[in-house]
Amino acid sequence: MDPVTISLVITMVIGAMDIAYRAIQIYQLLKV
């Protein structure tokens, strides 16, 4: 894979982790 594709995949993974982290925080707030 070329460096552009690798950097794009890394950005997508970090973005997905950030979205999941926020979703968990919102879920915990709504659960209480």
mmCIF file of C-alpha atoms in Angstrom:
data_model
loop_
_atom_site.group_PDB
_atom_site.id
_atom_site.type_symbol
_atom_site.label_atom_id
_atom_site.label_comp_id
_atom_site.label_asym_id
_atom_site.label_seq_id
_atom_site.Cartn_x
_atom_site.Cartn_y
_atom_site.Cartn_z
ATOM 1 C CA MET A 1 0.000 0.000 0.000
ATOM 2 C CA ASP A 2 1.212 3.514 -0.732
ATOM 3 C CA PRO A 3 1.767 6.066 2.076
ATOM 4 C CA VAL A 4 -1.335 8.037 1.093
ATOM 5 C CA THR A 5 -3.587 5.008 1.569
ATOM 6 C CA ILE A 6 -1.897 4.140 4.869
ATOM 7 C CA SER A 7 -2.363 7.664 6.229
ATOM 8 C CA LEU A 8 -5.990 7.649 5.072
ATOM 9 C CA VAL A 9 -6.668 4.348 6.850
ATOM 10 C CA ILE A 10 -5.008 5.634 10.036
ATOM 11 C CA THR A 11 -7.127 8.791 9.909
ATOM 12 C CA MET A 12 -10.309 6.729 9.458
ATOM 13 C CA VAL A 13 -9.393 4.447 12.382
ATOM 14 C CA ILE A 14 -8.654 7.395 14.684
ATOM 15 C CA GLY A 15 -11.896 9.073 13.631
ATOM 16 C CA ALA A 16 -13.906 5.902 14.259
ATOM 17 C CA MET A 17 -12.334 5.514 17.714
ATOM 18 C CA ASP A 18 -13.167 9.152 18.531
ATOM 19 C CA ILE A 19 -16.797 8.695 17.429
ATOM 20 C CA ALA A 20 -17.109 5.464 19.433
ATOM 21 C CA TYR A 21 -15.612 7.154 22.516
ATOM 22 C CA ARG A 22 -18.111 10.017 22.306
ATOM 23 C CA ALA A 23 -20.985 7.597 21.705
ATOM 24 C CA ILE A 24 -20.042 5.682 24.868
ATOM 25 C CA GLN A 25 -19.944 8.927 26.873
ATOM 26 C CA ILE A 26 -23.384 9.967 25.563
ATOM 27 C CA TYR A 27 -24.772 6.487 26.304
ATOM 28 C CA GLN A 28 -23.481 6.640 29.886
ATOM 29 C CA LEU A 29 -25.018 10.105 30.354
ATOM 30 C CA LEU A 30 -28.404 8.942 29.041
ATOM 31 C CA LYS A 31 -28.283 5.708 31.055
ATOM 32 C CA VAL A 32 -28.132 7.671 34.323
#
